[in-house]
Structures are given as structure tokens and as C-alpha cells.
mmCIF file of C-alpha atoms in Angstrom:
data_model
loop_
_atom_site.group_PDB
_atom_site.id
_atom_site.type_symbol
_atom_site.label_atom_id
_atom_site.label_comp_id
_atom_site.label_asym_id
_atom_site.label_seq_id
_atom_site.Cartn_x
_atom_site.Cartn_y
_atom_site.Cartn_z
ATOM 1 C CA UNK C 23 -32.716 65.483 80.871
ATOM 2 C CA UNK C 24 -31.472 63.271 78.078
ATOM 3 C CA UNK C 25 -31.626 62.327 73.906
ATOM 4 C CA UNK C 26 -32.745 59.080 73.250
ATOM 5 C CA UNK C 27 -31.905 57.730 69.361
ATOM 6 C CA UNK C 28 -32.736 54.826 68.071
ATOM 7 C CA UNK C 29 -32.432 53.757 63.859
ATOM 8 C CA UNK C 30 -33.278 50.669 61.975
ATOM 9 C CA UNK C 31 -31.349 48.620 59.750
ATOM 10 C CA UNK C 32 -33.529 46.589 57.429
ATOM 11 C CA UNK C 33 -33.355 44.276 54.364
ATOM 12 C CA UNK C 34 -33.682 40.590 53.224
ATOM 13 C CA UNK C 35 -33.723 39.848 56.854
ATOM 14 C CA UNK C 36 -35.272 40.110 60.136
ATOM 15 C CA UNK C 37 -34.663 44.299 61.064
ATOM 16 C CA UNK C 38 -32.288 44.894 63.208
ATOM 17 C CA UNK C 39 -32.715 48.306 65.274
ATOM 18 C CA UNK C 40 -29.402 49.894 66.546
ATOM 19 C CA UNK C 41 -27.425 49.053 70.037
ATOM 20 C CA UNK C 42 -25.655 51.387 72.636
ATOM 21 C CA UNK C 43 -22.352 49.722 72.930
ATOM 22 C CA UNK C 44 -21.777 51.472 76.374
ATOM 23 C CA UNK C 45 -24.776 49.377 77.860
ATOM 24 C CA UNK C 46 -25.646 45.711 78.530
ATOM 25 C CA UNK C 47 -28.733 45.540 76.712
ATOM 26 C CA UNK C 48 -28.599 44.209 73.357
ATOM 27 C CA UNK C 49 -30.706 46.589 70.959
ATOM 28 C CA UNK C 50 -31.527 49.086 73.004
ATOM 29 C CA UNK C 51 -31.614 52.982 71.873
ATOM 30 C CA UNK C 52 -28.225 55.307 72.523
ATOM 31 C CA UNK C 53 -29.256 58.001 75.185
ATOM 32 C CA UNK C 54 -27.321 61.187 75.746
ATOM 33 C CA UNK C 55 -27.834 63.025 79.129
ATOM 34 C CA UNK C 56 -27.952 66.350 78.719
ATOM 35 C CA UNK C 57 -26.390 67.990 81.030
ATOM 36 C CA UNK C 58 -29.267 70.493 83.462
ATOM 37 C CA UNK C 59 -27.516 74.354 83.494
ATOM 38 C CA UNK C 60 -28.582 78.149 84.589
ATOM 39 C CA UNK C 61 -26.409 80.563 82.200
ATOM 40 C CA UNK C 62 -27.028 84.378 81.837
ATOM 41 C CA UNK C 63 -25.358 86.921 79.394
ATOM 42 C CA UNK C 64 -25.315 90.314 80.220
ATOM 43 C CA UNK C 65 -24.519 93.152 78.124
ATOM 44 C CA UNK C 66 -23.611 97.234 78.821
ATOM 45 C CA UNK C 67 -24.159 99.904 76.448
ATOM 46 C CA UNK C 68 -23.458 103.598 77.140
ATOM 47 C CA UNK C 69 -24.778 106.525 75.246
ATOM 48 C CA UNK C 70 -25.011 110.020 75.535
ATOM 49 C CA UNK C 71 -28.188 111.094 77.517
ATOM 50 C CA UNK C 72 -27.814 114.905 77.776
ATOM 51 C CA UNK C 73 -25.241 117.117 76.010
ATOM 52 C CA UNK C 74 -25.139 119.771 78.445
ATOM 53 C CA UNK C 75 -22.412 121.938 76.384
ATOM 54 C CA UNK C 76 -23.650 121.041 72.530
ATOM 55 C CA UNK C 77 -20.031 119.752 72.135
ATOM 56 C CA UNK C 78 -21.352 116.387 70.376
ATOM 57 C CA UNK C 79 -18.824 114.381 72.483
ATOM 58 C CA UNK C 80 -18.771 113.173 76.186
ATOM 59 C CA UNK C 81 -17.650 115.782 78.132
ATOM 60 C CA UNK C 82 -17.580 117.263 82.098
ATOM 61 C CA UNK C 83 -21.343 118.060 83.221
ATOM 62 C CA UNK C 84 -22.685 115.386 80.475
ATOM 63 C CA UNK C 85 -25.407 112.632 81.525
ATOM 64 C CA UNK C 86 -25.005 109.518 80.247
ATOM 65 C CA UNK C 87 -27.312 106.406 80.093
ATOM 66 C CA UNK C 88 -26.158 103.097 80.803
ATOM 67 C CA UNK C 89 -28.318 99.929 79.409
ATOM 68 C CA UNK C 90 -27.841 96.829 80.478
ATOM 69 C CA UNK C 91 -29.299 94.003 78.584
ATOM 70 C CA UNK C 92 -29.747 90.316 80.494
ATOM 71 C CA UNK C 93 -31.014 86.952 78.939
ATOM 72 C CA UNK C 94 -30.774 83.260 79.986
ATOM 73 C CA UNK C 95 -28.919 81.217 78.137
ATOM 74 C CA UNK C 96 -29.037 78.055 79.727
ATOM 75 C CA UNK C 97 -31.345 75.078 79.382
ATOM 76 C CA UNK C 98 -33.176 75.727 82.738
ATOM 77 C CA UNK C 99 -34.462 78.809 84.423
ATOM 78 C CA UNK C 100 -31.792 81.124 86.038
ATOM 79 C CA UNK C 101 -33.427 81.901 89.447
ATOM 80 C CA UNK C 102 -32.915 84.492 91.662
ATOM 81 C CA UNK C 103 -31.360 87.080 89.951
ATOM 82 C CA UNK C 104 -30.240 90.206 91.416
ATOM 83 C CA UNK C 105 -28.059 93.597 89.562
ATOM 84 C CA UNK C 106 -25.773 95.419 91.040
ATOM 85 C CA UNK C 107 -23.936 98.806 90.130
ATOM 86 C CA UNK C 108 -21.491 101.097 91.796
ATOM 87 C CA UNK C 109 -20.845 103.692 89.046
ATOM 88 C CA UNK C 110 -17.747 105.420 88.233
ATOM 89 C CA UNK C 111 -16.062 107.434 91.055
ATOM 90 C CA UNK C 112 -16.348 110.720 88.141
ATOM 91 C CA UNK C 113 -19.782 110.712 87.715
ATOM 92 C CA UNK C 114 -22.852 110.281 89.803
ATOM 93 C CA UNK C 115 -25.890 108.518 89.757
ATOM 94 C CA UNK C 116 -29.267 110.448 88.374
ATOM 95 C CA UNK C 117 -31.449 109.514 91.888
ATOM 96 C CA UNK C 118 -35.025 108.098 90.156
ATOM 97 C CA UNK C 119 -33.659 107.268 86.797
ATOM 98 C CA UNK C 120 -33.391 103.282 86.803
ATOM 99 C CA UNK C 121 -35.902 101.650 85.054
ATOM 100 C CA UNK C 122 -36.311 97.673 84.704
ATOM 101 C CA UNK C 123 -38.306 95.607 81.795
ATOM 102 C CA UNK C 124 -38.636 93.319 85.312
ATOM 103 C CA UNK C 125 -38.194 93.147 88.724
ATOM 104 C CA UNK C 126 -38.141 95.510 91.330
ATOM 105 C CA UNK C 127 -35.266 98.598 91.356
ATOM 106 C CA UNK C 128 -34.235 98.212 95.236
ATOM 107 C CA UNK C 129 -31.563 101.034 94.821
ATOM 108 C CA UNK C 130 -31.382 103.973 92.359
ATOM 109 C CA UNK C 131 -34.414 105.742 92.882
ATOM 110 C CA UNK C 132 -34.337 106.258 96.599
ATOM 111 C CA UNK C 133 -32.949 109.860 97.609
ATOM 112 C CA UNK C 134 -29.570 109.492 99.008
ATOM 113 C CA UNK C 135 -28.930 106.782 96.512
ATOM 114 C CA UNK C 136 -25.490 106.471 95.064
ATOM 115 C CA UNK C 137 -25.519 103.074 93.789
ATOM 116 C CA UNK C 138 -27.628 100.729 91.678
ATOM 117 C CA UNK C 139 -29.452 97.386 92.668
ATOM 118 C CA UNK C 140 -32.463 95.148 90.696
ATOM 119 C CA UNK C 141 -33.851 92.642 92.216
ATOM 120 C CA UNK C 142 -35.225 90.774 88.630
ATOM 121 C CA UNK C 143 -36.313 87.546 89.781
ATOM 122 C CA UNK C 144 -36.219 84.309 87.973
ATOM 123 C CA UNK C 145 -35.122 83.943 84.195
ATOM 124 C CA UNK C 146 -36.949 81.299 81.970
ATOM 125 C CA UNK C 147 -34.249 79.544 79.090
ATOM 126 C CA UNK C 148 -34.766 82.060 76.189
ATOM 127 C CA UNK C 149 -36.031 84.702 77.942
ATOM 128 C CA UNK C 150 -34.332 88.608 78.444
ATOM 129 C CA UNK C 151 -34.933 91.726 80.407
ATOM 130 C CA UNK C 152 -33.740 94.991 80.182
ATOM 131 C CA UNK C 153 -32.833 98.118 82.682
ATOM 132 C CA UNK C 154 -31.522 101.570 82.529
ATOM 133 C CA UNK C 155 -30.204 104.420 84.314
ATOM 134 C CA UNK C 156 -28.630 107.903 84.427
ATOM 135 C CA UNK C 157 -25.206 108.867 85.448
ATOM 136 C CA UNK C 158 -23.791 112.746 85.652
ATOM 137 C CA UNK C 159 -20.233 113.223 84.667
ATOM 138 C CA UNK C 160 -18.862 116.000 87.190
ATOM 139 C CA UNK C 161 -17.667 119.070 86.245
ATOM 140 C CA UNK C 162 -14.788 120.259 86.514
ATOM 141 C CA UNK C 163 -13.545 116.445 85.473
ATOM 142 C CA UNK C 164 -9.725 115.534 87.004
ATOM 143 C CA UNK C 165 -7.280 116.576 84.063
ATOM 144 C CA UNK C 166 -5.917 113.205 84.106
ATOM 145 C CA UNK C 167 -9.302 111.904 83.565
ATOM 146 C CA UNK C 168 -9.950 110.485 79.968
ATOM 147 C CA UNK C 169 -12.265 107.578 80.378
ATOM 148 C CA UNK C 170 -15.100 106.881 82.720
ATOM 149 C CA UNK C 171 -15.497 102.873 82.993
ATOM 150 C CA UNK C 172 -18.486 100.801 84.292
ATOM 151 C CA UNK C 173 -19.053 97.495 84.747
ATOM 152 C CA UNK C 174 -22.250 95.889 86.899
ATOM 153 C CA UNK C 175 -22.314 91.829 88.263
ATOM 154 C CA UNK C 176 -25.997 89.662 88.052
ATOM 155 C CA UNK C 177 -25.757 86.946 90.552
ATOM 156 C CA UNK C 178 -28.278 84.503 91.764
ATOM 157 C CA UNK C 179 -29.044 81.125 93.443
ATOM 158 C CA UNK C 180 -27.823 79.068 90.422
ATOM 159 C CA UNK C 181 -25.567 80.738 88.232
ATOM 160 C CA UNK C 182 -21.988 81.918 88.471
ATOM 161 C CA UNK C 183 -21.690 85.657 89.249
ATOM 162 C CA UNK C 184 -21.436 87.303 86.017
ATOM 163 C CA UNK C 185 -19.813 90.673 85.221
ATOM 164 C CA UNK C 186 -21.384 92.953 82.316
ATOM 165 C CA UNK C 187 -19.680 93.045 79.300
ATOM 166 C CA UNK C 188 -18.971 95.508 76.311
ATOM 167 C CA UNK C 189 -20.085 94.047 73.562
ATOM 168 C CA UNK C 190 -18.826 96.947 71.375
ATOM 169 C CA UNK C 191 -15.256 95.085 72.450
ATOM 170 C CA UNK C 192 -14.085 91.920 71.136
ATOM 171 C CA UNK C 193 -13.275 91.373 74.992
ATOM 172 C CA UNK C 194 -15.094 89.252 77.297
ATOM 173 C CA UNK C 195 -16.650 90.354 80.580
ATOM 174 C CA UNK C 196 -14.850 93.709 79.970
ATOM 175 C CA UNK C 197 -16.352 97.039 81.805
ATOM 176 C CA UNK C 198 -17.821 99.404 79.806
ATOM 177 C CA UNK C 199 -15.976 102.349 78.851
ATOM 178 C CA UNK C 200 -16.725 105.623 77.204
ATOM 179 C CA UNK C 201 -14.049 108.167 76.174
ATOM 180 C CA UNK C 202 -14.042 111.799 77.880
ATOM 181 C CA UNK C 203 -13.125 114.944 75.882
ATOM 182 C CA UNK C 204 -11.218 116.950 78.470
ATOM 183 C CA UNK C 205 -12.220 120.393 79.457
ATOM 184 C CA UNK C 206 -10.263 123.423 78.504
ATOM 185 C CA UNK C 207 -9.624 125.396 81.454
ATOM 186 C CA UNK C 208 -8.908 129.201 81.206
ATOM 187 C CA UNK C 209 -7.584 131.746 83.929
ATOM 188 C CA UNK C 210 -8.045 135.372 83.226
ATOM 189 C CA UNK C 211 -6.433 138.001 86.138
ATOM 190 C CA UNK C 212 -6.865 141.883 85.379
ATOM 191 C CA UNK C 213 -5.508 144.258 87.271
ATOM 192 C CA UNK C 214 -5.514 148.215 87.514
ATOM 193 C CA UNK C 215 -3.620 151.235 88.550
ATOM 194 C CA UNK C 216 -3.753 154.833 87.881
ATOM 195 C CA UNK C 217 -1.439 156.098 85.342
ATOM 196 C CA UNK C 218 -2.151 160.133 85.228
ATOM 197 C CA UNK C 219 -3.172 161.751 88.411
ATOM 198 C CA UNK C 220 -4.386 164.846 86.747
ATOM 199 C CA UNK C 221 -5.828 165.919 90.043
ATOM 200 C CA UNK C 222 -2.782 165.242 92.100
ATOM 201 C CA UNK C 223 -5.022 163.761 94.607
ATOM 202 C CA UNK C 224 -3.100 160.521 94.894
ATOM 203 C CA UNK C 225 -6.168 158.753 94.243
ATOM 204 C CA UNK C 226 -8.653 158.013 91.185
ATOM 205 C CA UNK C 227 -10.891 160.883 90.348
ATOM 206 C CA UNK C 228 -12.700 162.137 87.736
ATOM 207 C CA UNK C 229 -10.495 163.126 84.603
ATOM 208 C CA UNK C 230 -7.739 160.952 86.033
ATOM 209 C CA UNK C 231 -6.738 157.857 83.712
ATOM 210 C CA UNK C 232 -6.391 154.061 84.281
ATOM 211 C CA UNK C 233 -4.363 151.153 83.256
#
């Protein structure tokens, strides 16, 4: 909870050890408090899980994974931590794909599932975890649709809530997005009629032609 310094001045003379100013007593060591806080960073990466059309980019019917990676960066432990996650209205969870380095998954991997939640627990100073999961872009993909964003929140009992961040971005507690190549869409209509009626039956028949 505090620094205490003390140094020494000697010579041809009695030492002399160094005095706090701020205090009354004369001679006695300078002592810093140091101030007793629960900090967390959290960082979201995205990656291609699945390449369901071999177009090497992210595209409609893709998976992607999502990694989130959490350490404590305060002086004391961050306690009662919890993740949470609603994904991107475009793509949908993978039900039974989050995994956790620690805690308990409370939402993810429950059918019916739509939404992410980790209950991790406490959070020594110095110490990380890591979780994962799945999301499936749909397909056919809005055409104004070009980037799928993401961003989860860790709260607990003693530490601000704190948004994910990108750190691919040099913004702070910025969601995480991922660029979407869009989907060419094609309409073919064919039509037919009968062009010689060499039967004059007024109707296709054998030896007649179509157009």
C-alpha cells in the first residue's frame, strides 16, 4: 500500500539520514501511498474460421472466429469478472463453439443460444485468460452490407465496465470489424415458344421446332 525511501548523507560529521518535508517528524523516511486499483485490458481479434466458397476473403456463408484476449492490469486482483457478447445482427452464433482458458461459458453452447456470456471469475495482477467462439455470416448478405462489427464488455465487482478493443486499430475501445466482400448476384429467366408447327397441331410435337 505504500514506498517507503529513506538515504543517508554522511561525512566528517555525525550522518544525517533524509527527512519528509510533508511530515512533522524530523528524519523520518519519505513514503508514497500507492494508490490500491482493479484494471483489465481486453482485446478482439477476428479471423477467418471456414472459407465456405474458397474465395480467400470474408464473404456471405463464411464462419469466422472471434478471440478475445483479457488480462489484469492493475495492482490488485480484478474480481468477479463476467463476458458478454451479442454478435453482429449479419451473422449468427456457432451454438457449442465458445471455449474459455477460465471460467465457466454460461451462454454460447446451450441450443437456442444466440448470444455469448463467461462467467471467468477473479483476475490476479499479471495474470490473462483467453476465450473463443464461432460466428456464421448469412447468406445471401444485405447488398448494403460491407462490414460486420463486434465488440464484447467484461464487467465485474471492482473494475469499470470495459468494452473490447481492436488492437489491429490505433483506436481505443473500438469494436472489432472485419471487411465483407459482397456477393455477386445473378438472375437468369429462359423462356420458350414454338417457332415451326410442322404438324399444324397448334401444339409441340415431334419434328416441330423451339425457341
Amino acid at each position: 500500500t505504500q514506498v517507503s525511501n529513506q538515504g543517508v548523507v554522511s561525512g566528517d560529521f555525525p550522518s544525517v539520514p533524509t527527512d519528509d518535508p510533508d511530515t512533522l517528524p524530523v528524519g523520518d523516511p519519505t513514503i508514497t501511498p500507492i494508490q490500491q486499483q482493479a484494471r483489465i485490458s481486453a482485446d478482439k481479434r477476428v479471423s477467418l474460421a471456414i472459407d465456405a466458397d474458397n474465395n480467400g476473403r470474408v464473404s456471405a456463408g463464411d464462419t469466422l472466429v472471434y478471440r478475445v484476449d483479457i488480462k489484469s492490469i492493475g495492482n490488485i486482483p480484478a474480481l468477479g469478472l463476467v463476458f458478454t457478447d451479442t454478435l453482429d445482427p449479419n451473422t449468427a452464433l456457432v451454438v457449442g463453439s465458445v471455449q474459455t482458458s477460465q471460467g465457466i461459458p454460461t451462454r454460447g453452447n446451450n441450443p437456442g443460444d444466440t448470444s455469448v456470456a463467461v462467467d471467468i471469475g477473479d483476475l490476479p495482477p499479471g495474470a490473462a485468460m483467453m476465450l473463443s467462439y464461432r460466428a456464421l455470416i448469412a447468406n445471401p448478405l444485405p447488398a448494403d452490407v460491407t462490414i460486420l462489427s463486434n465488440q464484447g464488455l467484461v464487467t465485474g465487482s471492482n473494475i469499470p465496465d470495459t468494452p473490447t478493443d481492436d488492437p489491429t486499430t490505433p483506436t481505443t475501445d473500438d469494436p472489432t470489424d472485419v471487411p465483407v466482400t459482397p456477393t455477386p448476384l445473378l438472375g437468369a429467366e429462359k423462356d420458350d415458344s414454338l417457332l415451326v408447327d410442322a404438324t399444324n397441331a397448334g401444339k409441340p410435337r415431334a419434328g416441330d421446332t423451339l425457341q
